[in-house]
Coordinates of C-alpha atoms in Angstrom, one line a residue:
X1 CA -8.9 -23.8 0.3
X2 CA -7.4 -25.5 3.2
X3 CA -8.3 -28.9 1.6
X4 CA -6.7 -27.6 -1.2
X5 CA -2.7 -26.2 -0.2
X6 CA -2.8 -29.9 2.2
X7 CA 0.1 -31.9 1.1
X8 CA 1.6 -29.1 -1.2
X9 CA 5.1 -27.7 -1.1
X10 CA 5.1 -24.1 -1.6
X11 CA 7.9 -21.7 -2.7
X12 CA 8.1 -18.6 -1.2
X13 CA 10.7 -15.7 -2.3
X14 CA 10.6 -12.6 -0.1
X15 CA 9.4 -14.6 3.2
X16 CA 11.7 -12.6 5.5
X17 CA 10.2 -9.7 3.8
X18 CA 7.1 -8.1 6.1
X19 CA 4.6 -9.7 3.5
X20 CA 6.6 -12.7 3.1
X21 CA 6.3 -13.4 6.8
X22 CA 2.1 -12.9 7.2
X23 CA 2.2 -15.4 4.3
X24 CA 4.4 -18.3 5.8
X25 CA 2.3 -17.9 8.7
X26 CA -1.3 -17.9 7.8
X27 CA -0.2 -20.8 5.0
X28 CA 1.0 -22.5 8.4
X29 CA -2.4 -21.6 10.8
X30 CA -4.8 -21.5 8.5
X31 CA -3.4 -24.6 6.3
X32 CA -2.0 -26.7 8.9
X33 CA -1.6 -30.0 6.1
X34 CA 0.8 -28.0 3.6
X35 CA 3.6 -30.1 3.6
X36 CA 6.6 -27.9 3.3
X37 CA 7.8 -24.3 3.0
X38 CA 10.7 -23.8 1.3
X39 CA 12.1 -20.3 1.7
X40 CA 14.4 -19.0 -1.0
X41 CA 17.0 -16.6 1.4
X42 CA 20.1 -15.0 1.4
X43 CA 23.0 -14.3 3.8
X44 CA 22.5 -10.9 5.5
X45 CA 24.4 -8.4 7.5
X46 CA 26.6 -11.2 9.5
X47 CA 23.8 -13.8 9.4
X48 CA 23.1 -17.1 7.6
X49 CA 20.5 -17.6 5.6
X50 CA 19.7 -20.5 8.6
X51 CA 20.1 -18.3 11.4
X52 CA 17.7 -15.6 9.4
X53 CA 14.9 -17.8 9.4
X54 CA 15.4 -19.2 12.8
X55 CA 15.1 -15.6 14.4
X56 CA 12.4 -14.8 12.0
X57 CA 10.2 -18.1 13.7
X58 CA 11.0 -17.0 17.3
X59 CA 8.6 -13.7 16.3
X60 CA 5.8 -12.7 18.3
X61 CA 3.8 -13.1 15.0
X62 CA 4.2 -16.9 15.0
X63 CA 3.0 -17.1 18.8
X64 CA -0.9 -18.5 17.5
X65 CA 1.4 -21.1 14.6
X66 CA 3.8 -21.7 18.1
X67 CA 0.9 -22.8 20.3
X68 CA -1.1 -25.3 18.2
X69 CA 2.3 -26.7 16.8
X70 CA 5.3 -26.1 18.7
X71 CA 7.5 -28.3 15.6
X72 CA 6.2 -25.9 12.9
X73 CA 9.4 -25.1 11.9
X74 CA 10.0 -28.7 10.5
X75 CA 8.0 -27.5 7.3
X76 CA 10.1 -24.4 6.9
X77 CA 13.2 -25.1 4.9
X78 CA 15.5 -22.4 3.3
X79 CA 17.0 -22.5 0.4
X80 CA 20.4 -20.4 0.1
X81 CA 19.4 -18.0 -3.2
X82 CA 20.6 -14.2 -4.1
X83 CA 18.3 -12.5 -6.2
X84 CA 21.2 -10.6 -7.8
X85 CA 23.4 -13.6 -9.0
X86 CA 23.0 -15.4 -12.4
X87 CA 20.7 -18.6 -11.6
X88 CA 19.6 -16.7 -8.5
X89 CA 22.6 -18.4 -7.0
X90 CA 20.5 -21.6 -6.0
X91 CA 23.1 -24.6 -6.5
X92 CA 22.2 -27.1 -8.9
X93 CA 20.8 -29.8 -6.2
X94 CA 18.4 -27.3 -4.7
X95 CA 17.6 -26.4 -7.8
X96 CA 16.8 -30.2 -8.7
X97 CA 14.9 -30.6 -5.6
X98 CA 12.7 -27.8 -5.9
X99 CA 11.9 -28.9 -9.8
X100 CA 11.1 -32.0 -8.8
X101 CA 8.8 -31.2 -5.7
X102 CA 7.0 -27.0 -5.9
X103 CA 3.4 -27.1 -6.2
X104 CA 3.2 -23.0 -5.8
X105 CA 5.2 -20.4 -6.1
X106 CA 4.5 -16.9 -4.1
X107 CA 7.1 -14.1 -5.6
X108 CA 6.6 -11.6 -2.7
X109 CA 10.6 -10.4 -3.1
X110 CA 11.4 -7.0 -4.5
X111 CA 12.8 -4.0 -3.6
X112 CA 10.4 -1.3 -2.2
X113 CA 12.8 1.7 -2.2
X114 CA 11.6 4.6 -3.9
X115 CA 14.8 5.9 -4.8
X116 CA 16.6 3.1 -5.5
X117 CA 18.7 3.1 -8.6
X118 CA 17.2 2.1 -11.9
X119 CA 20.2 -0.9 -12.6
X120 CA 19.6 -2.3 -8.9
X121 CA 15.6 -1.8 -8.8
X122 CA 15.9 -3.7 -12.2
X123 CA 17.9 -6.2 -11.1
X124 CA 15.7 -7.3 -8.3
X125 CA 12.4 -6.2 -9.5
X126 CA 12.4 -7.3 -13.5
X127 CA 15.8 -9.7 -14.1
X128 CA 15.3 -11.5 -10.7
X129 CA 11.4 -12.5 -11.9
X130 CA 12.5 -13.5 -15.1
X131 CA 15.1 -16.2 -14.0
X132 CA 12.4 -17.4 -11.2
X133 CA 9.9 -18.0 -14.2
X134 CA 13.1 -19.9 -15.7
X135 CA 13.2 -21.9 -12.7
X136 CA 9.6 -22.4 -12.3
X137 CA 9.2 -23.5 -16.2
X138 CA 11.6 -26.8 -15.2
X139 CA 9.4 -27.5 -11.7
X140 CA 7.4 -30.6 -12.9
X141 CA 4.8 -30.3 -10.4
X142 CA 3.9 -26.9 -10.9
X143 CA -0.1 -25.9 -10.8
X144 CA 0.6 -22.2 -10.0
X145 CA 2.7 -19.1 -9.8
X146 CA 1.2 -16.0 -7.9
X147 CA 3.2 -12.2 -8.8
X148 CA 3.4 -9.7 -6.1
X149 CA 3.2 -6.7 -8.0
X150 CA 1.7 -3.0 -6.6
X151 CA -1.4 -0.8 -7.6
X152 CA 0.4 1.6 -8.5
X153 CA 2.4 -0.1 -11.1
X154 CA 0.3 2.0 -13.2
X155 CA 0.4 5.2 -11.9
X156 CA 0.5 7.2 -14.7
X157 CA -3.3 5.9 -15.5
X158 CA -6.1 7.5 -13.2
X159 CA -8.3 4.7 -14.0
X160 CA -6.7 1.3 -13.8
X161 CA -8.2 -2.0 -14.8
X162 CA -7.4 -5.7 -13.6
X163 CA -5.2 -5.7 -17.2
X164 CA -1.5 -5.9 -17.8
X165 CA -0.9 -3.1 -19.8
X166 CA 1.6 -2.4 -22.5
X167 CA 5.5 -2.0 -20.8
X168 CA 6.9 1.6 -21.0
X169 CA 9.8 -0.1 -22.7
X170 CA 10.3 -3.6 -23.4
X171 CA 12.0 -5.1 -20.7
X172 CA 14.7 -7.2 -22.8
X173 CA 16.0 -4.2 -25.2
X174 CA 16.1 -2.0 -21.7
X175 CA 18.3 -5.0 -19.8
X176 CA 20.6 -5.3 -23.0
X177 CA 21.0 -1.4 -23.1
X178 CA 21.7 -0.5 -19.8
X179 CA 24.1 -3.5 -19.4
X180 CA 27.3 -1.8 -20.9
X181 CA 26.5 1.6 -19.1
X182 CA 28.3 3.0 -16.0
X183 CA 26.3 4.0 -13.0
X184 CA 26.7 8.2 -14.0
X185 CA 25.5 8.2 -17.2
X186 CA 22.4 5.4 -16.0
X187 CA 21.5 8.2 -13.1
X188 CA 21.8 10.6 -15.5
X189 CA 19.1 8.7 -18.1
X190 CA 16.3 7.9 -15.9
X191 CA 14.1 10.6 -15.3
X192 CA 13.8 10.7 -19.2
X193 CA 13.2 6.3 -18.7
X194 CA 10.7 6.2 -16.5
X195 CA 8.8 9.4 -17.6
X196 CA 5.4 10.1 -16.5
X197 CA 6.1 7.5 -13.5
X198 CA 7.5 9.0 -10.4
X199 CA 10.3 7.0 -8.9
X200 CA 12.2 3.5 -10.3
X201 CA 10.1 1.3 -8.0
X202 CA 7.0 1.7 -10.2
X203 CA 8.8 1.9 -13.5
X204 CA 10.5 -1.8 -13.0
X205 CA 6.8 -3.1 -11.2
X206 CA 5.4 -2.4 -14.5
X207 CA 7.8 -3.9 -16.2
X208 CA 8.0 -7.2 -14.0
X209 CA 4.0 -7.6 -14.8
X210 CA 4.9 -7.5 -18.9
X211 CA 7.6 -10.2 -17.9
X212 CA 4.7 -12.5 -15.9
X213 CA 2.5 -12.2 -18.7
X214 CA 4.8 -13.6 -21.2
X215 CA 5.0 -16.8 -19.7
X216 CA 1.1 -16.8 -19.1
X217 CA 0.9 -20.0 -22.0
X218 CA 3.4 -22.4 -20.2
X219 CA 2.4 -21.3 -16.5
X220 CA -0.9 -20.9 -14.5
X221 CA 0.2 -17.2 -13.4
X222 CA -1.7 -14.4 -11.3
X223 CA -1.1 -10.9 -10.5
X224 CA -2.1 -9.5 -6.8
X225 CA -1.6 -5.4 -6.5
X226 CA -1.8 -4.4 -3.6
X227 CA -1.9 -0.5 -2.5
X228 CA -0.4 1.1 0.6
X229 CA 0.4 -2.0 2.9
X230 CA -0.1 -1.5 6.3
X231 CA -0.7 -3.2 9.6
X232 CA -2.9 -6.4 9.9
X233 CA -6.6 -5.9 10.6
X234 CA -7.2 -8.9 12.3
X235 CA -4.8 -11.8 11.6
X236 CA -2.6 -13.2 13.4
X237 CA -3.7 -10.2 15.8
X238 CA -4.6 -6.6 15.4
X239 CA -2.3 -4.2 14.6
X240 CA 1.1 -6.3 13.9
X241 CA 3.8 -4.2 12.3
X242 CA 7.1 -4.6 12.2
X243 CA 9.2 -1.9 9.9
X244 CA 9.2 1.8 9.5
X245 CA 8.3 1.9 5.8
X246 CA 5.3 3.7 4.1
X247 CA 2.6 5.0 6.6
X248 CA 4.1 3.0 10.0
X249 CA 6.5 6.0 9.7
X250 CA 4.5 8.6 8.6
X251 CA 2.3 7.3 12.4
X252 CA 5.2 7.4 14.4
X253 CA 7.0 10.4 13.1
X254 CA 3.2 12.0 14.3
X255 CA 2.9 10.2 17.3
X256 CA 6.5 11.6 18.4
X257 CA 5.6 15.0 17.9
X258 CA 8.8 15.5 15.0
X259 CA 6.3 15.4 12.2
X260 CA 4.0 18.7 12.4
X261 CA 3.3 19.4 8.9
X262 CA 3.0 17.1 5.8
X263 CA 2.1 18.2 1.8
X264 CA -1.0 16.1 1.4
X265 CA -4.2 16.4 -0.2
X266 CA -6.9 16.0 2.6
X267 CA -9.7 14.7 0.5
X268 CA -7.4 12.5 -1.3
X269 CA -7.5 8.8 -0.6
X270 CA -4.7 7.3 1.5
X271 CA -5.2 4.0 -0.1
X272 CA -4.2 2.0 2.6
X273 CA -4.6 -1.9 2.7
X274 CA -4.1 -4.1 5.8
X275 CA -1.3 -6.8 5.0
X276 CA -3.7 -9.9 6.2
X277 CA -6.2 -8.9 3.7
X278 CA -3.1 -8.9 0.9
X279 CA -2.0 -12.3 1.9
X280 CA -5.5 -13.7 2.1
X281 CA -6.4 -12.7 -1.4
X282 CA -2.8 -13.8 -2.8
X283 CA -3.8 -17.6 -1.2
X284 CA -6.9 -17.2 -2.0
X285 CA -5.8 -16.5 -6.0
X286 CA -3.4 -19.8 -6.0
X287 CA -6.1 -21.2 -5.0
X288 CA -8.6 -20.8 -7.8
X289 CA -5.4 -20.4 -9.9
X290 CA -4.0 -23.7 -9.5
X291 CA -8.0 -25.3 -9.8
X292 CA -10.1 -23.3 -12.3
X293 CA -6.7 -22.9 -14.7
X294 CA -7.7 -19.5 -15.8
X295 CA -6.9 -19.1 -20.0
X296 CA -4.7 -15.9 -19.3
X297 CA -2.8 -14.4 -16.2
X298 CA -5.4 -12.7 -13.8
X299 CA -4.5 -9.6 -12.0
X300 CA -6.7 -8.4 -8.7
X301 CA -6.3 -4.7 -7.5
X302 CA -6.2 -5.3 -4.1
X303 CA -7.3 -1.8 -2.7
X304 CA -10.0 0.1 -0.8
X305 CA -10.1 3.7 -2.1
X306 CA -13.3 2.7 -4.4
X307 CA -14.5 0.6 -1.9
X308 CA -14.1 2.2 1.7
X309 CA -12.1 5.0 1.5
X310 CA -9.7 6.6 3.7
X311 CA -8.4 10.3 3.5
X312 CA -5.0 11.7 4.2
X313 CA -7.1 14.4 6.4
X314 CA -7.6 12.0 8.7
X315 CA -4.1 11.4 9.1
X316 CA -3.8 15.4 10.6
X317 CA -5.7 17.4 12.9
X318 CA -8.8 18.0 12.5
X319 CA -9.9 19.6 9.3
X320 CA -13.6 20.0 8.2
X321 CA -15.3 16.9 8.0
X322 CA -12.5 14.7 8.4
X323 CA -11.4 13.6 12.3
X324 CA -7.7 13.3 13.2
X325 CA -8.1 9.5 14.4
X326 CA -3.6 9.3 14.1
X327 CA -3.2 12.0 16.1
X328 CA -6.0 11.4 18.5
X329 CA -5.2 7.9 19.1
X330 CA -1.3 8.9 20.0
X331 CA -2.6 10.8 22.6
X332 CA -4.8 8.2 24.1
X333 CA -1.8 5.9 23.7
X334 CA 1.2 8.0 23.3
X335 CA 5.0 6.8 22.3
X336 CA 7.2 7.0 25.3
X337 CA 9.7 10.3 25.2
X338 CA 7.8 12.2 22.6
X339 CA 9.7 15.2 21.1
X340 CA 6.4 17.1 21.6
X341 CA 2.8 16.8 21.3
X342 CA 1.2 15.0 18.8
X343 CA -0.4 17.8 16.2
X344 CA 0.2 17.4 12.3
X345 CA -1.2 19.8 9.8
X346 CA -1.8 18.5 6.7
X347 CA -2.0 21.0 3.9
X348 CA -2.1 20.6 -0.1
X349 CA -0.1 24.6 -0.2
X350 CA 3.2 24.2 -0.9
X351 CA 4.2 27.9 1.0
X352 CA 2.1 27.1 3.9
X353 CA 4.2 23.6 4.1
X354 CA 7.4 25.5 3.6
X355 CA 6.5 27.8 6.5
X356 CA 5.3 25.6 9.0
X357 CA 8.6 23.2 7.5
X358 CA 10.6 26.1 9.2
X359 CA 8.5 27.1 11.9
X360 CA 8.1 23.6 13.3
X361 CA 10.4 21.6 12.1
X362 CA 13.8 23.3 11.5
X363 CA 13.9 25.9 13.8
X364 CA 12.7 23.8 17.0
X365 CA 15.5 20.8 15.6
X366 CA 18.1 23.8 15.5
X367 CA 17.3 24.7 19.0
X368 CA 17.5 21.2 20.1
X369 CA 21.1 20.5 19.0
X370 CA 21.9 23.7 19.8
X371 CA 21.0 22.3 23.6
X372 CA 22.9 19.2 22.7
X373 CA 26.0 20.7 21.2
X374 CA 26.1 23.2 24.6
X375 CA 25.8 19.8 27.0
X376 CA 28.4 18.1 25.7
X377 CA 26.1 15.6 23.2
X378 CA 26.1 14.9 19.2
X379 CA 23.7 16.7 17.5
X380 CA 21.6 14.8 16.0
X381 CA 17.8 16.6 15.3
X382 CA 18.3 18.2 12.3
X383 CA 19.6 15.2 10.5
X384 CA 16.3 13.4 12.0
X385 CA 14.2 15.9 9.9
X386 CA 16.1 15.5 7.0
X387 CA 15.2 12.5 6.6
X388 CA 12.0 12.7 7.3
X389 CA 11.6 15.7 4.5
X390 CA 13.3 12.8 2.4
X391 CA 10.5 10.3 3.6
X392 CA 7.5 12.5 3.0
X393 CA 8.5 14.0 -0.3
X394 CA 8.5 10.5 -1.5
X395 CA 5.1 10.3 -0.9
X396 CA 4.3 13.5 -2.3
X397 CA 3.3 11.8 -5.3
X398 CA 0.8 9.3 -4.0
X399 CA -0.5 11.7 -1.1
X400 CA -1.6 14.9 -3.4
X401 CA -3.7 12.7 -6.1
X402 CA -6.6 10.1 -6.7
X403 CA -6.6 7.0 -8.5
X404 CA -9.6 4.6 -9.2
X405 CA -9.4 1.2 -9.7
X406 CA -11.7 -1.7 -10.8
X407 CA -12.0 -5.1 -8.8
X408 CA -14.5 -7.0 -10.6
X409 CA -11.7 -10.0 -10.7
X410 CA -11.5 -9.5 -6.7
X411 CA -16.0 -9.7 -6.9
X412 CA -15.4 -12.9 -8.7
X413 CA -12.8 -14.4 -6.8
X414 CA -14.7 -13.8 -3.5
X415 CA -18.0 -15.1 -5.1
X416 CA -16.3 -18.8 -5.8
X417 CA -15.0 -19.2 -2.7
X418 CA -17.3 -21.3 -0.3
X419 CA -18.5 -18.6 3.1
X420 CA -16.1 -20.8 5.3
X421 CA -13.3 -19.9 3.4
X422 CA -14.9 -16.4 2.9
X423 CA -14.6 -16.1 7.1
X424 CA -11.3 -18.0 7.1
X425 CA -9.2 -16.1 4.4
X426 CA -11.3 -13.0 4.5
X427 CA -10.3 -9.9 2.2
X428 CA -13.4 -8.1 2.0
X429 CA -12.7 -4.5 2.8
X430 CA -16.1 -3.0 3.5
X431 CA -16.2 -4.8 6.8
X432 CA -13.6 -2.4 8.0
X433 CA -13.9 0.3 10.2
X434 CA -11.3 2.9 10.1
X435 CA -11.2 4.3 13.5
X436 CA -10.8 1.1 15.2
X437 CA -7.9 -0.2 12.5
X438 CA -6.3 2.9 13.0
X439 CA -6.4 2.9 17.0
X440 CA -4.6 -0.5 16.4
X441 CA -2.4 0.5 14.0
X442 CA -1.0 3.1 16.0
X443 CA -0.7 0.8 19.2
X444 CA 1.0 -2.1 16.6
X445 CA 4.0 0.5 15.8
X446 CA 4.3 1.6 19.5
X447 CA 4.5 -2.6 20.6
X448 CA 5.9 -4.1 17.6
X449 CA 8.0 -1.5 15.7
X450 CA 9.5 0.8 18.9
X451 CA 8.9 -2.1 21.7
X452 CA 7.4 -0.3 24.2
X453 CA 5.7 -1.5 27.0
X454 CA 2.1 -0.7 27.0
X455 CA 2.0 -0.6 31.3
X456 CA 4.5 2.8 30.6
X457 CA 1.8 5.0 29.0
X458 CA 0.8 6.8 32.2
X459 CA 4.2 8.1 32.4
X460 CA 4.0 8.5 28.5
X461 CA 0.7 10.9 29.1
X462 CA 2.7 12.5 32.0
X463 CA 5.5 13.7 30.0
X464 CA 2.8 15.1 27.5
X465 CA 1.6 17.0 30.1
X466 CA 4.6 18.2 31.1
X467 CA 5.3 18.8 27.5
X468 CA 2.2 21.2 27.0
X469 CA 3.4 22.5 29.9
X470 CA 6.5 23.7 28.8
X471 CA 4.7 25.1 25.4
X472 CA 2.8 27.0 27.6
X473 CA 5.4 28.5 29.5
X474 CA 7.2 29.3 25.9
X475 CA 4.0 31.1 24.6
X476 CA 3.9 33.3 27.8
X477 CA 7.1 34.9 27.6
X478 CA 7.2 35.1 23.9
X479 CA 4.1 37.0 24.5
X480 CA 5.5 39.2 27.5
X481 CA 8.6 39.7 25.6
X482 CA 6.8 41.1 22.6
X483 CA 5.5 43.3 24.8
X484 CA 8.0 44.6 26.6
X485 CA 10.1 45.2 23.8
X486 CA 7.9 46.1 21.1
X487 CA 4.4 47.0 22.4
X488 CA 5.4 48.7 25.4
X489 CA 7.7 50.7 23.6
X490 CA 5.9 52.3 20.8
X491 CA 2.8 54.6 21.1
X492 CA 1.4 53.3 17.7
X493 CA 2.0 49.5 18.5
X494 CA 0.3 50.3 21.9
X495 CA -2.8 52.4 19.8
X496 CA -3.2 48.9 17.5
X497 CA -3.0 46.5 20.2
X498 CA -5.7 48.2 22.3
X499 CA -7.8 48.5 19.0
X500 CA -7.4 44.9 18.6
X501 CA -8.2 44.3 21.8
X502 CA -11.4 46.2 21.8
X503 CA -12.6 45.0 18.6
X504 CA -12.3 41.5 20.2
X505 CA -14.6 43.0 23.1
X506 CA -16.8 44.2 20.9
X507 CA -17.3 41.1 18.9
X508 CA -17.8 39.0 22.0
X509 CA -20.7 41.3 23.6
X510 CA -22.3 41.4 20.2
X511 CA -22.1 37.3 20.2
X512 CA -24.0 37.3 24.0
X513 CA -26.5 39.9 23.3
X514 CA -27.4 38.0 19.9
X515 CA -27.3 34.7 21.8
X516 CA -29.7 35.9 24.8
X517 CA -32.0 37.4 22.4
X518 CA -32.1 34.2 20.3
X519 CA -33.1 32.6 23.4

């Protein structure tokens, strides 16, 4: 494969983009001949497209790329592009350039918004692929064209094949219709669009996978779907992370002590997938792409719920047979200035969620800016946590339900692929072991995400110490104040305590006299 992307010029969209960046720099470790990079980017908050990919290569992700080629970024070269402008806004001698040069072409861009609104998610999710498969129908040189897409483009299916099924709606008549509508009455339309799917973002990913497929005669095309995309396992390093989306905040709202409760099913499958083992597939599928010239567009379900599975229960604390390895590895390693101690509960009842929602969530964030309003400060907890409700009920979806899908194009792949290659771009899942990944993960978002220094997590554990501490304190006088105002007030509250009490007695003596006669 190495042999293979040497003296190529690849196109990637999306490369500032948390996938897009694993992908520029394994292509540049791993395939240290590929001739050139060229990085289709836009202008962002104050920055130029230039100065965007020069911060991006300062990264601590590019430090293994940095050490055995300090002039990597020679091969790098943006190309100004807006995914939301006719053309893609690429000027007409960029354009010629990358017709007359592009070997590959990685579509990693997209929006990954849940809620985004159906015009925009279409825009950059369906409209934005069809004018790059424009662009890469004129490239002269072209030998393959790999689409991002996500497992759960499908959603609505509980089993899902490596097929492209039929679009909900066909894209075209959808584009043309929505075109002349304002932004009311298109809000107002697309719960009854996207039906049986839950949010925009899998609505247009399904559609964008129709659009591929069309162009499946003219262009060597393949489909990667990846699931829940998380930290890398092992490449460039364990652990690397760098945004708050999907699980990374789900961890750190934990890890914090703000999240405490979360509407999950335990035994569901939290079908995570590390990012290294997306990218090495996606190479791995230009690859055999570009040199077998499959007949039709492949797609690979890049997942590991039917494969190794992870639970949402072991997201929480401990319940049955699943162990809490989030929670527990916070508090080996915790985040610096936690709100409180780590401890989620992760329950599929929708009252016992609204109860601990209150109980642990708004009434502790009420008291808090009730502190801060009294010293002087902005409140600012209660708005934390409504976001986070925001967050979690997004997932809601994917975190209460099962899905299976099939990976024999994944089998085959990984069977034509020489065992070099198999160690060097390596995206076989049953190697991993969850505990450890997880442990990493957790120590990725606390380094990479939040920047903390890993030498500050004796004074981390002391302020969770100090933290129990104060809960401690809290339960006493709740308890003594119960008392004294309740208990120690009423003969008949005083009668039902002690009867408590004694029956508690009675069931511990009956526990030791049964346990020294079993002995």
């Amino acid at each position: 494969m190495a042999e293979y992307y040497a003296g190529k010029s690849v196109l990637i969209t999306g490369a500032t983009g948390f996938m897009g960046k694993v992908l520029v720099e394994k292509l540049l470790r791993s395939c240290p001949e590929v001739k050139a990079l060229y990085l289709l980017v836009r202008p962002k908050a104050g920055q130029s497209m230039q100065q965007r990919v020069s911060e991006m290569m300062t990264c601590k992700l590019f430090d293994r790329v940095r050490e055995d080629d300090p002039d990597f970024h020679r091969k790098i070269i943006p190309i100004s592009s807006e995914l939301t402008q006719p053309g893609l806004a690429i000027s007409p001698q960029d354009g010629e350039k990358l017709a007359s040069c592009i070997n590959i072409v990685f579509h990693c861009a997209a929006t990954i918004r849940f809620d985004e609104p159906l015009k925009h998610a279409l825009q950059l999710n369906v409209i934005a692929t069809q004018q790059l498969l424009s662009l890469a129908k004129q490239m002269h040189h072209l030998e393959a064209f790999i689409h991002i897409s996500t497992a759960y483009a499908n959603c609505n299916r509980k089993h899902i094949d490596e097929v492209i099924y039929p679009p909900p709606v066909e894209p075209r008549k959808l584009i043309e219709s929505l075109e002349w509508m304002d932004d009311g009455i298109v809000r107002d339309i697309t719960p009854r669009l996207i039906g049986d799917r839950p949010n925009t973002y899998t609505y247009t990913k399904a559609l964008a996978e129709f659009v591929v497929q069309q162009e499946q005669d003219q262009l060597n095309i393949a489909i990667i779907r990846p699931s829940i995309v998380g930290a890398s396992w092992q490449e460039p390093f364990p652990g690397w992370i760098d945004n708050f989306n999907g699980p990374s905040g789900v961890f750190i709202a934990a890890g914090k002590g703000i999240l405490r409760t979360m509407r999950a099913n335990n035994d569901a499958v939290a079908d995570l997938i590390p990012v290294d083992v997306v990218i090495n597939l996606t190479l791995a599928a230009g690859w055999y792409t570009a040199v077998h010239r499959p007949k039709s567009a492949l797609v690979y379900n890049c997942t590991t719920g039917g494969i190794n599975p992870f639970h949402w229960g072991e997201i929480g604390t401990y319940t049955g047979i699943y162990q809490h390895h989030v929670i527990s590895s916070f508090k080996r390693n915790p985040l610096e200035q936690a709100f409180r101690r780590p401890n989620a509960n992760i329950t599929s009842n929708y009252l016992i969620n609204q109860y601990w929602i209150l109980v642990s969530h708004k009434f502790p964030a009420f008291i808090y800016d009730l502190f801060l309003r009294l010293s002087g400060q902005k409140p600012q907890m209660m708005r934390i946590f409504n976001r986070l409700h925001k967050a979690i009920g997004l997932l809601e979806y994917f975190s209460s339900q099962d899905w299976e899908w099939n990976s024999e194009n994944l089998n085959m792949l990984m069977s034509q692929m020489t065992p070099e290659d198999r160690k060097t771009f390596n995206f076989d899942v049953r190697q991993l072991n969850w505990p450890e990944y997880i442990e990493n993960y957790c120590i990725g978002t606390k380094k990479y995400v939040l920047n903390e220094d890993m030498s500050d997590i004796p004074a981390a554990r002391q302020h969770l110490r100090k933290l129990r501490n104060i809960r401690y304190t809290f339960n006493t006088v709740l308890v003594v104040f119960i008392w004294r105002v309740f208990i120690a007030r009423s003969q008949m509250a005083r009668n039902i305590w002690y009867f408590v009490v004694s029956l508690c007695f009675k069931f511990l003596s009956y526990f030791r006299a049964s346990s020294t006669l079993t002995n």
